[in-house]
PDB file of C-alpha atoms and ligand atoms in Angstrom:
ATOM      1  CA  UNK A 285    -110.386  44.239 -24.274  1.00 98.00           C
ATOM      2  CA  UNK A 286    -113.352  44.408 -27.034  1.00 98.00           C
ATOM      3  CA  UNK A 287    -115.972  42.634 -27.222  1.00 98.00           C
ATOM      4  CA  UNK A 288    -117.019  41.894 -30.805  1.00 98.00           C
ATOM      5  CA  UNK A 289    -120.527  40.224 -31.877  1.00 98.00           C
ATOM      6  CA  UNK A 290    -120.229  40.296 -35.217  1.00 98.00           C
ATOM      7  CA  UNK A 291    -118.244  38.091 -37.745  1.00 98.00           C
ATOM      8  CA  UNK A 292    -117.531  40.527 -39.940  1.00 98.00           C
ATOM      9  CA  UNK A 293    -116.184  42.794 -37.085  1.00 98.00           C
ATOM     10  CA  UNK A 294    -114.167  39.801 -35.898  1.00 98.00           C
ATOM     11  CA  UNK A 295    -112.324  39.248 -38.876  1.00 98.00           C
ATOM     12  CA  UNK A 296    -111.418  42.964 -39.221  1.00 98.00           C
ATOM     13  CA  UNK A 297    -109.651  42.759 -35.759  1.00 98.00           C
ATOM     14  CA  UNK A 298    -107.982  39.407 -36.904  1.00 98.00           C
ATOM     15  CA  UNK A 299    -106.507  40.591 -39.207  1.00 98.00           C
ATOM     16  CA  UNK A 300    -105.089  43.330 -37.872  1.00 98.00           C
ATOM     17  CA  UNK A 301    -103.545  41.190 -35.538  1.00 98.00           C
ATOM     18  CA  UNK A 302    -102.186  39.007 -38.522  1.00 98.00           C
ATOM     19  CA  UNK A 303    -100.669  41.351 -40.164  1.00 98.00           C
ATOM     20  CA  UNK A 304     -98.759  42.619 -37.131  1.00 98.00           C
ATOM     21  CA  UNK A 305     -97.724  38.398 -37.361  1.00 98.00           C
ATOM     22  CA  UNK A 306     -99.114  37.548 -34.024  1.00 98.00           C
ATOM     23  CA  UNK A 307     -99.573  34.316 -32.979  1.00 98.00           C
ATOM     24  CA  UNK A 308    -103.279  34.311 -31.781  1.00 99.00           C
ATOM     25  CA  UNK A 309    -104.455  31.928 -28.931  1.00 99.00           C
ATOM     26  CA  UNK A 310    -107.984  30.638 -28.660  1.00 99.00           C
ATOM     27  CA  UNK A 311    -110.543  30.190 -25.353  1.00 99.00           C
ATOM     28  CA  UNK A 312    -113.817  29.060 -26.575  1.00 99.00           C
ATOM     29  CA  UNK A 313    -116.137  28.934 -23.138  1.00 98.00           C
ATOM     30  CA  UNK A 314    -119.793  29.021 -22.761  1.00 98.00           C
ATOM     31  CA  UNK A 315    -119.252  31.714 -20.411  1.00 98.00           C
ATOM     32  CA  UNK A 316    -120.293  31.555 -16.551  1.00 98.00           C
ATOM     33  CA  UNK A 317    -116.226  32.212 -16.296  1.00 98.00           C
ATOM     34  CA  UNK A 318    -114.406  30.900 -12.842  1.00 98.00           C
ATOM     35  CA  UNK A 319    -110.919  30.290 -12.192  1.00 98.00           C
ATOM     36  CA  UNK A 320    -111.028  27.115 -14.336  1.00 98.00           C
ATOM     37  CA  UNK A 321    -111.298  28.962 -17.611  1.00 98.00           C
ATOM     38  CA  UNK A 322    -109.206  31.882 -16.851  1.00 98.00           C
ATOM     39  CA  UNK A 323    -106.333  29.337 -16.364  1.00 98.00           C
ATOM     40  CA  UNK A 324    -107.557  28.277 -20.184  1.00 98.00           C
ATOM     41  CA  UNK A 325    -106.604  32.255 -20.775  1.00 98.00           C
ATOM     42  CA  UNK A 326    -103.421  32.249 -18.808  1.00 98.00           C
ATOM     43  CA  UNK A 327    -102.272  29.206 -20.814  1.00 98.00           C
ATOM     44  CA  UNK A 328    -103.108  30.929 -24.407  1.00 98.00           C
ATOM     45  CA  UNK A 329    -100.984  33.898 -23.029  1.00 98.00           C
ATOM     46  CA  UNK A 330     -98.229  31.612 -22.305  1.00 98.00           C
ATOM     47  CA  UNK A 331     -98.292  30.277 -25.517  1.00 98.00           C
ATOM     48  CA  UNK A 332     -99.487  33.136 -28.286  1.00 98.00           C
ATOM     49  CA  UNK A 333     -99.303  36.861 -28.540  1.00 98.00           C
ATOM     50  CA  UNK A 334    -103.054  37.699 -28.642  1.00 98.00           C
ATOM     51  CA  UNK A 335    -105.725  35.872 -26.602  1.00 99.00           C
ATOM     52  CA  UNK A 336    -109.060  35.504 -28.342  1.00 99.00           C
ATOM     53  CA  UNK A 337    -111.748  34.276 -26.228  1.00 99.00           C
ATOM     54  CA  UNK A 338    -115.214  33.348 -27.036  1.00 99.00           C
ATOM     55  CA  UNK A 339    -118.550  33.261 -25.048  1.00 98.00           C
ATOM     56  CA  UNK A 340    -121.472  31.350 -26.905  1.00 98.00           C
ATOM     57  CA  UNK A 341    -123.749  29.218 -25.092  1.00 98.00           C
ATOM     58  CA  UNK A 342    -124.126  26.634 -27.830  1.00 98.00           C
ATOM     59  CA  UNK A 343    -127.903  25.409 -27.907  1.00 98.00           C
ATOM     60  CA  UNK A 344    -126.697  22.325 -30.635  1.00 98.00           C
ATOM     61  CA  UNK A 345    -124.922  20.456 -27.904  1.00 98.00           C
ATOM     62  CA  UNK A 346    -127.546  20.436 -25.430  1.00 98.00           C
ATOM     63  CA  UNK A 347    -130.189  17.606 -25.376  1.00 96.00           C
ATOM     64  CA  UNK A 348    -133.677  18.142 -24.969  1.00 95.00           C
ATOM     65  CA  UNK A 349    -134.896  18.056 -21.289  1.00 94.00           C
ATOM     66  CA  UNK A 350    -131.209  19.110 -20.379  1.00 96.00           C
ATOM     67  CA  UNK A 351    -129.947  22.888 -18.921  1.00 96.00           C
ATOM     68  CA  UNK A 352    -129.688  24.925 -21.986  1.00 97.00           C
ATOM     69  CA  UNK A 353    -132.389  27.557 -20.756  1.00 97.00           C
ATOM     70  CA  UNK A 354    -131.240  27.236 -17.373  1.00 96.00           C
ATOM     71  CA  UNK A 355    -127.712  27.542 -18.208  1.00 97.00           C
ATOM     72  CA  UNK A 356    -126.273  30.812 -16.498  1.00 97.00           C
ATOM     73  CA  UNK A 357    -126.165  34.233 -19.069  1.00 98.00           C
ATOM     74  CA  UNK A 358    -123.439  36.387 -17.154  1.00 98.00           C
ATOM     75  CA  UNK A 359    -122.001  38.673 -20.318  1.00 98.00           C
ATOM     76  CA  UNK A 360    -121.163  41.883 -18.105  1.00 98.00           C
ATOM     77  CA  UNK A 361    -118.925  39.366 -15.186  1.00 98.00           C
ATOM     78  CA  UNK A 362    -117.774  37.491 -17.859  1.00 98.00           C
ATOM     79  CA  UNK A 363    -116.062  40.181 -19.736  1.00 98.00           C
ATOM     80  CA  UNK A 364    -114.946  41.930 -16.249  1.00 98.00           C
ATOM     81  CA  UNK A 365    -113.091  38.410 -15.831  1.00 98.00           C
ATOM     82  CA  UNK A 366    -111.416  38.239 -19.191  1.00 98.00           C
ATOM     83  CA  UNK A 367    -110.241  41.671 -19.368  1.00 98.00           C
ATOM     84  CA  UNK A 368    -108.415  41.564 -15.567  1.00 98.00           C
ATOM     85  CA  UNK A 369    -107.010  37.998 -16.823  1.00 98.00           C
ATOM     86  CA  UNK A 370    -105.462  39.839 -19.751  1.00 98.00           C
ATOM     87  CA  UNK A 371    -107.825  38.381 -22.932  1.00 98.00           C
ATOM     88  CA  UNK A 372    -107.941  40.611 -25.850  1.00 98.00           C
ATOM     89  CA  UNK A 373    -110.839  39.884 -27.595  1.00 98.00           C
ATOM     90  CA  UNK A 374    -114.040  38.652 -26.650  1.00 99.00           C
ATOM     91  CA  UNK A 375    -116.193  37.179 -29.455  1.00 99.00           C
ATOM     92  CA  UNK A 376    -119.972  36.597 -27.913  1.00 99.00           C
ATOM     93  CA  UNK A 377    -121.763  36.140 -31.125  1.00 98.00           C
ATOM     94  CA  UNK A 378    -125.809  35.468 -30.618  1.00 98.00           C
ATOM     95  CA  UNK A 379    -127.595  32.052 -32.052  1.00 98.00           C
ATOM     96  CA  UNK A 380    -128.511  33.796 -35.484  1.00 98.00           C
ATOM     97  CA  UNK A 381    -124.933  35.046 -35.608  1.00 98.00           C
ATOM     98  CA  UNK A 382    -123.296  31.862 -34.996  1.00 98.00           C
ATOM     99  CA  UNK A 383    -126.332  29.670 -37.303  1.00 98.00           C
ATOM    100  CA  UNK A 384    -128.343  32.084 -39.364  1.00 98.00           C
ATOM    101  CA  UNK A 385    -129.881  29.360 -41.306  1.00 98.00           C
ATOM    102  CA  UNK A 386    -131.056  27.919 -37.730  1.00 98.00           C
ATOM    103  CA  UNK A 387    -130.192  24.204 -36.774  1.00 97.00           C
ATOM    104  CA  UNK A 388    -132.187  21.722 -38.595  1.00 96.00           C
ATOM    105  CA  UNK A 389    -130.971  21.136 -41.862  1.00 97.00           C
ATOM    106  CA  UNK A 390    -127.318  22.267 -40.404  1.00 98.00           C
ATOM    107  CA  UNK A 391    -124.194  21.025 -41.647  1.00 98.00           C
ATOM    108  CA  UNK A 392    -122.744  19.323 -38.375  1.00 98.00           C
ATOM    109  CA  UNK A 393    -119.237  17.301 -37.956  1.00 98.00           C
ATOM    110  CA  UNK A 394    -119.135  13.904 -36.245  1.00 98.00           C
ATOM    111  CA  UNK A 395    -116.422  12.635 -34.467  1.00 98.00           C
ATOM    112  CA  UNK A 396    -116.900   8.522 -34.361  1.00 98.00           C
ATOM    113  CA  UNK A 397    -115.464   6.566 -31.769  1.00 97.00           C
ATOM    114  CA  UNK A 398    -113.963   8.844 -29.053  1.00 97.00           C
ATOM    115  CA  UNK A 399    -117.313  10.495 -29.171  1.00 98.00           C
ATOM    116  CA  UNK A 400    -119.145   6.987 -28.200  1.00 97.00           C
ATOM    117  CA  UNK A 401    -119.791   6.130 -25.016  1.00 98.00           C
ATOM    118  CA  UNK A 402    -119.335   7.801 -21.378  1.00 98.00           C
ATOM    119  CA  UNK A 403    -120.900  11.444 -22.008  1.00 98.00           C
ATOM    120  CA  UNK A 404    -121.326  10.684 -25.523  1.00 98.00           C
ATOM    121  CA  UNK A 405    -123.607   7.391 -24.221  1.00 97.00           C
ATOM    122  CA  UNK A 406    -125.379   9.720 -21.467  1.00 95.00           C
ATOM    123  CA  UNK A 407    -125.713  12.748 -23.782  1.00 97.00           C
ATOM    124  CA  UNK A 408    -126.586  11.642 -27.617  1.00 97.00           C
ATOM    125  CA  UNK A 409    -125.526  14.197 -30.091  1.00 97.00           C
ATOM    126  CA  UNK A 410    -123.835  16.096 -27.799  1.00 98.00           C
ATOM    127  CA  UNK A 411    -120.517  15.700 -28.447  1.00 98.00           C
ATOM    128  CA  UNK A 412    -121.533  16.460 -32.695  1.00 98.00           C
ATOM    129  CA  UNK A 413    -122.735  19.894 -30.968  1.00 98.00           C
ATOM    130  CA  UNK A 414    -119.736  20.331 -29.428  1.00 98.00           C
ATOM    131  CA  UNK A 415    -117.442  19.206 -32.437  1.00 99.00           C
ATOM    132  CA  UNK A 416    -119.633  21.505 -34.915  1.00 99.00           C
ATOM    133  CA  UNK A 417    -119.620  24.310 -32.853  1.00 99.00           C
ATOM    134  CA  UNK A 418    -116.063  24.357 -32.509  1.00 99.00           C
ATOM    135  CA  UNK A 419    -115.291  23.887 -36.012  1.00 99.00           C
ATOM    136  CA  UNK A 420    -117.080  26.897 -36.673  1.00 98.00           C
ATOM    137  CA  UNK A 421    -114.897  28.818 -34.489  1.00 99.00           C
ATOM    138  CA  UNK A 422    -111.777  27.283 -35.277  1.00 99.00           C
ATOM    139  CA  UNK A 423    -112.497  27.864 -39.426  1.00 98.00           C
ATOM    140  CA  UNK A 424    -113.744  31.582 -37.928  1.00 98.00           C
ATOM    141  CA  UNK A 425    -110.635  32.626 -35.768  1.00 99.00           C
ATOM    142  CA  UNK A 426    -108.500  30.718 -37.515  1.00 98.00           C
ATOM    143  CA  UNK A 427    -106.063  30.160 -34.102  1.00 99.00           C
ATOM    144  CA  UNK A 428    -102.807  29.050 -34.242  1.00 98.00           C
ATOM    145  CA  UNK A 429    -103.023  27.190 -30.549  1.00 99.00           C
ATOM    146  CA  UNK A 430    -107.190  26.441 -28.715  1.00 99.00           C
ATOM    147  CA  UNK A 431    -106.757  25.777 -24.703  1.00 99.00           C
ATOM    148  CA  UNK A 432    -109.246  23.554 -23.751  1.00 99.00           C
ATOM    149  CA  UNK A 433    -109.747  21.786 -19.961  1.00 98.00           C
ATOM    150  CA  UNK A 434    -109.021  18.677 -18.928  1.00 98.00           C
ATOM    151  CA  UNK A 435    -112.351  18.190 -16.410  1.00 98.00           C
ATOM    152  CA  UNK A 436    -114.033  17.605 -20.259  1.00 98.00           C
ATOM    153  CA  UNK A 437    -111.324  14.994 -20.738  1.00 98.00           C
ATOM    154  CA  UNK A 438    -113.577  13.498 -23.221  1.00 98.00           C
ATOM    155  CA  UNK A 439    -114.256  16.600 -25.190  1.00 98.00           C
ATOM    156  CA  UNK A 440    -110.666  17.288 -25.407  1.00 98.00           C
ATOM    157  CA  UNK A 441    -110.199  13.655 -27.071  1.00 98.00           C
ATOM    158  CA  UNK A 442    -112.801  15.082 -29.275  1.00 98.00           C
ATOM    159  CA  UNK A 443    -111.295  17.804 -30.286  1.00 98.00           C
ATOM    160  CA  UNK A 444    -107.835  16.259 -30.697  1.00 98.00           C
ATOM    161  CA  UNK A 445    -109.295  13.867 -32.850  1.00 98.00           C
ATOM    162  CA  UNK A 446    -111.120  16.264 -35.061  1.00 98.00           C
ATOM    163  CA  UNK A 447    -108.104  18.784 -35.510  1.00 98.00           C
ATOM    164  CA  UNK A 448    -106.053  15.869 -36.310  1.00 98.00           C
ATOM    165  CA  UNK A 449    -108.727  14.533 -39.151  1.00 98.00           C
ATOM    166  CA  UNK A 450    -109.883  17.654 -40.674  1.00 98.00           C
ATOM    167  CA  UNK A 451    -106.546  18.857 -40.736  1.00 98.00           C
ATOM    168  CA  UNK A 452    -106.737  21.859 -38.609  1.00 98.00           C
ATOM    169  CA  UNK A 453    -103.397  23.992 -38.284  1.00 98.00           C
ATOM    170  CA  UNK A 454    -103.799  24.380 -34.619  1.00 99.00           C
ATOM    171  CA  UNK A 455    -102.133  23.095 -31.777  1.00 99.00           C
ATOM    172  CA  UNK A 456    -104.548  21.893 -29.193  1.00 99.00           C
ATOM    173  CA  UNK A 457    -103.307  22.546 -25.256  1.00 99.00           C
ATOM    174  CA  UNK A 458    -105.198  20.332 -22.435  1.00 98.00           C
ATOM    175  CA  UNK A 459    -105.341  22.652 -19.310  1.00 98.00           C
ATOM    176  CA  UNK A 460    -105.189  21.050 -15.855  1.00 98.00           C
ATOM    177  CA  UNK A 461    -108.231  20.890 -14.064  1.00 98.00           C
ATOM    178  CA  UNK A 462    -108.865  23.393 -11.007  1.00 98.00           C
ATOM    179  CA  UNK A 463    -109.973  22.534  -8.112  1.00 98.00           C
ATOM    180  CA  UNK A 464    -112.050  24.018  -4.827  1.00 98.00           C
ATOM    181  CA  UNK A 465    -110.299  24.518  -1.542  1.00 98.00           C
ATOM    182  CA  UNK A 466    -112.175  20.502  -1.264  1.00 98.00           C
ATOM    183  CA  UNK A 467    -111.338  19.216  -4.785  1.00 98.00           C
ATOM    184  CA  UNK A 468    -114.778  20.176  -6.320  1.00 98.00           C
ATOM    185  CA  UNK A 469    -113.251  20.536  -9.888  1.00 98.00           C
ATOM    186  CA  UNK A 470    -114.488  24.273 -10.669  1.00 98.00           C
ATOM    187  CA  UNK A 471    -117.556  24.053 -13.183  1.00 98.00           C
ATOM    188  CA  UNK A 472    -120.289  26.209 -14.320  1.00 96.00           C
ATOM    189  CA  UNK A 473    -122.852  23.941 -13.183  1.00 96.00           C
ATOM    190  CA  UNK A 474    -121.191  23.892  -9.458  1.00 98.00           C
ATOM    191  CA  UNK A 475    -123.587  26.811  -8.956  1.00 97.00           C
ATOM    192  CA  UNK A 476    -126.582  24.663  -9.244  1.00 97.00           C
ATOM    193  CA  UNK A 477    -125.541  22.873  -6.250  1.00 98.00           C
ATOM    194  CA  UNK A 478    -127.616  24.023  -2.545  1.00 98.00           C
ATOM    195  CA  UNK A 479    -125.443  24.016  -0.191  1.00 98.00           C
ATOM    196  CA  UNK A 480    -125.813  20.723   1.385  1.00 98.00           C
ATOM    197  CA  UNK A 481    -125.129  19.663  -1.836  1.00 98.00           C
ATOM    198  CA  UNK A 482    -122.385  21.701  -2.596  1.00 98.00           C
ATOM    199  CA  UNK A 483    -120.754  19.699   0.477  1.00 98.00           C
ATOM    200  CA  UNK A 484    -121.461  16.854  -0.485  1.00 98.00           C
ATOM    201  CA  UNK A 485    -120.015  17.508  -4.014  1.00 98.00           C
ATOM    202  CA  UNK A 486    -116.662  16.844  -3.039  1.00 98.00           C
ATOM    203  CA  UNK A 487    -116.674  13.365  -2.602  1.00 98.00           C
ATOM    204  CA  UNK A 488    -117.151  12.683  -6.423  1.00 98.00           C
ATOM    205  CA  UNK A 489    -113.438  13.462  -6.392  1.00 98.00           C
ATOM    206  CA  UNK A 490    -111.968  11.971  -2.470  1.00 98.00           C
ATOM    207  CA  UNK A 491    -113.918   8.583  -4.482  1.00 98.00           C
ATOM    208  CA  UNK A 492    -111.728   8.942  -7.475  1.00 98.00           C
ATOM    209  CA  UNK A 493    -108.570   9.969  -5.489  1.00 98.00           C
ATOM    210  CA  UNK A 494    -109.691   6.448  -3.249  1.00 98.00           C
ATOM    211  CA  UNK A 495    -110.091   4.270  -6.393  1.00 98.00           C
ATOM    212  CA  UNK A 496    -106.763   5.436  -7.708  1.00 98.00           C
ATOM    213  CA  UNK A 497    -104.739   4.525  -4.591  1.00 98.00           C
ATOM    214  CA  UNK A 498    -107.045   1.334  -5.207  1.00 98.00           C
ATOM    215  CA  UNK A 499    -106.030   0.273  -8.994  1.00 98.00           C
ATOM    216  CA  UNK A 500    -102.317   1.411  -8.706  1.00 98.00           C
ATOM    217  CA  UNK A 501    -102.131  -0.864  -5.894  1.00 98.00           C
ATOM    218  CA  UNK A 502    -103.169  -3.515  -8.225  1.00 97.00           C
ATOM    219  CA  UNK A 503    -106.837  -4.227  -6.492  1.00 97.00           C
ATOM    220  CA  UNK A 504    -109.104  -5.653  -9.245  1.00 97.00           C
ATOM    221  CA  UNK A 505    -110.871  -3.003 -11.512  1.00 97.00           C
ATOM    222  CA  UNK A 506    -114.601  -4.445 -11.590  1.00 98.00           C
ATOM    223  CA  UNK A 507    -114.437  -4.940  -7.620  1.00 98.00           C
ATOM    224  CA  UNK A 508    -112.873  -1.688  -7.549  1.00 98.00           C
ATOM    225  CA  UNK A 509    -115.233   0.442  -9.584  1.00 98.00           C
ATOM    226  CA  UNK A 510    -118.559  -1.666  -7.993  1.00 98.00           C
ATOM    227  CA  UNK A 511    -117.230  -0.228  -4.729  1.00 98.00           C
ATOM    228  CA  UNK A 512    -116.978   3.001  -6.184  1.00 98.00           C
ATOM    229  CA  UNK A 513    -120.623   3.229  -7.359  1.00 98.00           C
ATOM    230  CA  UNK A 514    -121.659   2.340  -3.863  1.00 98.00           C
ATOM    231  CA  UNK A 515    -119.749   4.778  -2.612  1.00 98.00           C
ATOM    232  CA  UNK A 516    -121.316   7.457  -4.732  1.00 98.00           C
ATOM    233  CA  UNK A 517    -124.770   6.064  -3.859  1.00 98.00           C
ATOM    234  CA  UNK A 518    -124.389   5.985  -0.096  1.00 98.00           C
ATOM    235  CA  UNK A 519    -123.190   9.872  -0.553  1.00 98.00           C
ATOM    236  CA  UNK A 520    -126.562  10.509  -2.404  1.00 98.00           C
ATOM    237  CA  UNK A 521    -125.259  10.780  -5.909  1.00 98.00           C
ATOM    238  CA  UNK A 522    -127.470   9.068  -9.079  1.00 98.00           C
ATOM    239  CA  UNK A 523    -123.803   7.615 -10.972  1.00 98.00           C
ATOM    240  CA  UNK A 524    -124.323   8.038 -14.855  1.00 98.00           C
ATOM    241  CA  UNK A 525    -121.071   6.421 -15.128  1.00 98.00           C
ATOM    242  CA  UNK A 526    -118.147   5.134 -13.296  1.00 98.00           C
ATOM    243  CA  UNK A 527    -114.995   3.931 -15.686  1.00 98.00           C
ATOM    244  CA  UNK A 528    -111.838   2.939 -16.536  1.00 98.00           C
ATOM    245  CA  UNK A 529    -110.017   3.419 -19.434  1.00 98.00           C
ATOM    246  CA  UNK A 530    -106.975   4.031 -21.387  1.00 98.00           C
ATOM    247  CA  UNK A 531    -105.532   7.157 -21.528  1.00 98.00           C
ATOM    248  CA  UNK A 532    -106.738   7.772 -24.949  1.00 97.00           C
ATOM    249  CA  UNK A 533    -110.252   6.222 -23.982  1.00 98.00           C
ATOM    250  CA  UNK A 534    -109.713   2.998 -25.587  1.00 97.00           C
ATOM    251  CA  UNK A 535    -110.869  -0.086 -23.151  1.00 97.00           C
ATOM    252  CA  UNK A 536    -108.200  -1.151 -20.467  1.00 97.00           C
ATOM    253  CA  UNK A 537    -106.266  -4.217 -21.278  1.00 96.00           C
ATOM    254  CA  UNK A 538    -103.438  -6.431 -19.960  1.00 94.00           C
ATOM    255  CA  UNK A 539    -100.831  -4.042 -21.265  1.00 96.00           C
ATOM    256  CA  UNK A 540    -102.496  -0.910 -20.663  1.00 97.00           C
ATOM    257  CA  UNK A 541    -100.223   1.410 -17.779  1.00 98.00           C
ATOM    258  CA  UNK A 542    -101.526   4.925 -18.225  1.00 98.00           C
ATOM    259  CA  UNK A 543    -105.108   5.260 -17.814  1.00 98.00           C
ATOM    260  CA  UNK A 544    -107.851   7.198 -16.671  1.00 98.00           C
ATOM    261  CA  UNK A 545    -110.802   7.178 -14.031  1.00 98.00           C
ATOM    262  CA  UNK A 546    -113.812   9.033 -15.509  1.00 99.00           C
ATOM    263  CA  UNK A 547    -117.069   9.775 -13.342  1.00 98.00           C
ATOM    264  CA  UNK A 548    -120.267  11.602 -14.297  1.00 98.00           C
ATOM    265  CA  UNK A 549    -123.055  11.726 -11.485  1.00 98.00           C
ATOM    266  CA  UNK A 550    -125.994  13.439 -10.685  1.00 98.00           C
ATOM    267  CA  UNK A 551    -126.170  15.632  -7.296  1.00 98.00           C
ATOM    268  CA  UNK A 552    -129.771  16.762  -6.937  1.00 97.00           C
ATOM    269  CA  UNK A 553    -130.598  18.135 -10.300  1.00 96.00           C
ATOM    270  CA  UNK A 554    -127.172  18.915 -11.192  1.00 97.00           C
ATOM    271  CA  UNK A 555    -125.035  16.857 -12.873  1.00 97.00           C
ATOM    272  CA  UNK A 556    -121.090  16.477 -12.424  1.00 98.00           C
ATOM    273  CA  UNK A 557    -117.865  15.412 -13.975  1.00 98.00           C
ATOM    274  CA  UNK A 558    -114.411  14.286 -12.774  1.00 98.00           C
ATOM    275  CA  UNK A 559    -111.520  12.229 -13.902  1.00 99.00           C
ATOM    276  CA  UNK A 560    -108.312  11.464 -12.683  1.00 98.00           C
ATOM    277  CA  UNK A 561    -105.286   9.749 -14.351  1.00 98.00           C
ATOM    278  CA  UNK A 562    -103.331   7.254 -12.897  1.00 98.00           C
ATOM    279  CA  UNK A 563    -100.943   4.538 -13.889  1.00 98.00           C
ATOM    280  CA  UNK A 564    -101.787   1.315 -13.269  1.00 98.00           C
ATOM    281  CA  UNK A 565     -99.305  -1.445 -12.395  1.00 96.00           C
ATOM    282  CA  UNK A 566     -97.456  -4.316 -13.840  1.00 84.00           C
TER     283      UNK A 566
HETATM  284  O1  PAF B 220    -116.318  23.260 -22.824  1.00 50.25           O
HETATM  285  C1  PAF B 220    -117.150  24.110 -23.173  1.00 50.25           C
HETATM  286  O2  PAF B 220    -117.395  25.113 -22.501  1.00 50.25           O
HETATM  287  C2  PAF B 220    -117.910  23.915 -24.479  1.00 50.25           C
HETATM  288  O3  PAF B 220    -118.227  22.579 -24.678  1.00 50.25           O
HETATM  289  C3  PAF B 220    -117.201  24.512 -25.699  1.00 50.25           C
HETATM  290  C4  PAF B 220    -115.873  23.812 -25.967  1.00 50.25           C
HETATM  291  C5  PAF B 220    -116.962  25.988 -25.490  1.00 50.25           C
HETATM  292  C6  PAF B 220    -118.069  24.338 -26.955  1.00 50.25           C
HETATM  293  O4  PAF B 220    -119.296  24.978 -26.803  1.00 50.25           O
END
């Protein structure tokens, strides 16, 4: 596997592998790898010839007072991890690689409406971070299929949305979420987590899994959800959120059958993320 830092450099090896005609398959992480994003590089293998992954903690989709500094730098594991998982290239451009001109006066892209609300509502701007950051690396690698997880089930409506509006010629594949022995979804913020908290942890998702056996069973939603939140706060989380809503993250109505359970909550000074679909019934 190489590792590549500059753009230039990148589209040398890109187009070496164009010419060949390979299909090339795109992992953009923030690095911090676990088993969750080297199922993201499994799934580009399964569906291009060439696996181009990318490590770039992007400062633009942090907010201030949130983890960007803290946010864990681990280059020399990372790469280990992508080369035994069978990734070809590794892009890991620095700030002034990625935004030379710096980030004030950048050009950023907005995705309205699936960006509102939930993380978006908790996290301002963050979701235009995320959406200009990876339009930058989509218009750089120019990928014919981007795996992307489904713990950021937001973020991949995101990016759905903004392929499908700007046109992008890439096919966008949600990855399944993975899960700890306990059904901590695997993040790279789990490792903020002590280890009384890292116990406790798991119960973000046995609430979920509870509220879905709930709703399909046709208990009603508010009562459901309130019962939820206490549950959360009796287990010593701070909820952020606690919803319901379509699959595609419009509000739940009447008609709506497939839907989705999304939680954020803070553990300590760490904050998490779950969702679970479910189908509600008639
Ligand atoms: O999901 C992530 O790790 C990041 O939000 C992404 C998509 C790599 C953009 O920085």
């Amino acid at each position: 596997m190489r590792t590549l830092r500059d753009i230039s450099a990148l589209r040398e090896a890109l187009g070496e592998y164009r010419r060949r005609g390979q299909r090339i398959g795109l992992v953009p992480t923030m690095g911090n790898l676990h088993a969750g994003h080297l199922a993201l590089v499994e799934a580009a293998r399964r569906h291009a010839d060439v696996v181009v992954a990318t490590v770039f903690v992007n400062p633009l989709q942090f907010g201030a007072g949130e983890d960007l500094d803290a946010y864990p730098r681990t280059l020399a594991d990372d790469q280990a991890k992508l080369e035994a998982a069978g990734c070809d290239l590794l892009f890991a451009p620095s700030d002034t690689t990625l935004y030379p001109r710096g980030l004030q006066s950048l050009a950023q892209v907005r995705v309205p409406g699936v960006s509102e609300g939930l993380c978006g509502g908790s996290r301002p701007g963050h979701f235009d971070g995320v959406a200009t950051v990876v339009s930058i690396l989509f218009n750089l690698v120019q990928p014919d299929v981007a795996c992307f997880g489904e713990k950021d089930y937001q973020q991949l409506a995101v990016i759905r949305k903004l392929v499908a509006d700007l046109h992008f010629p890439i096919e966008i594949v949600g990855v399944p979420i993975v899960r700890a022995e306990d059904g901590l979804a695997l993040s790279s913020r789990n490792g903020y987590l002590d280890a009384r908290e890292r116990d406790t942890a798991a119960e973000l998702q046995r609430t979920l899994v509870a509220l879905r056996e709930a709703l399909e069973a046709g208990e009603p939603v508010a009562a459901t959800l309130e019962a939820g939140l206490a549950r959360l706060r009796a287990a010593g989380f701070e909820p952020d959120y606690l919803e319901l809503r379509a699959a595609d993250l419009t509000a739940v109505s009447a008609t709506t059958r497939e839907a989705v359970l999304l939680a954020a909550a803070r553990l300590g000074k760490t904050r998490l993320i779950d969702n679970l679909t479910l189908t509600l019934p008639h």
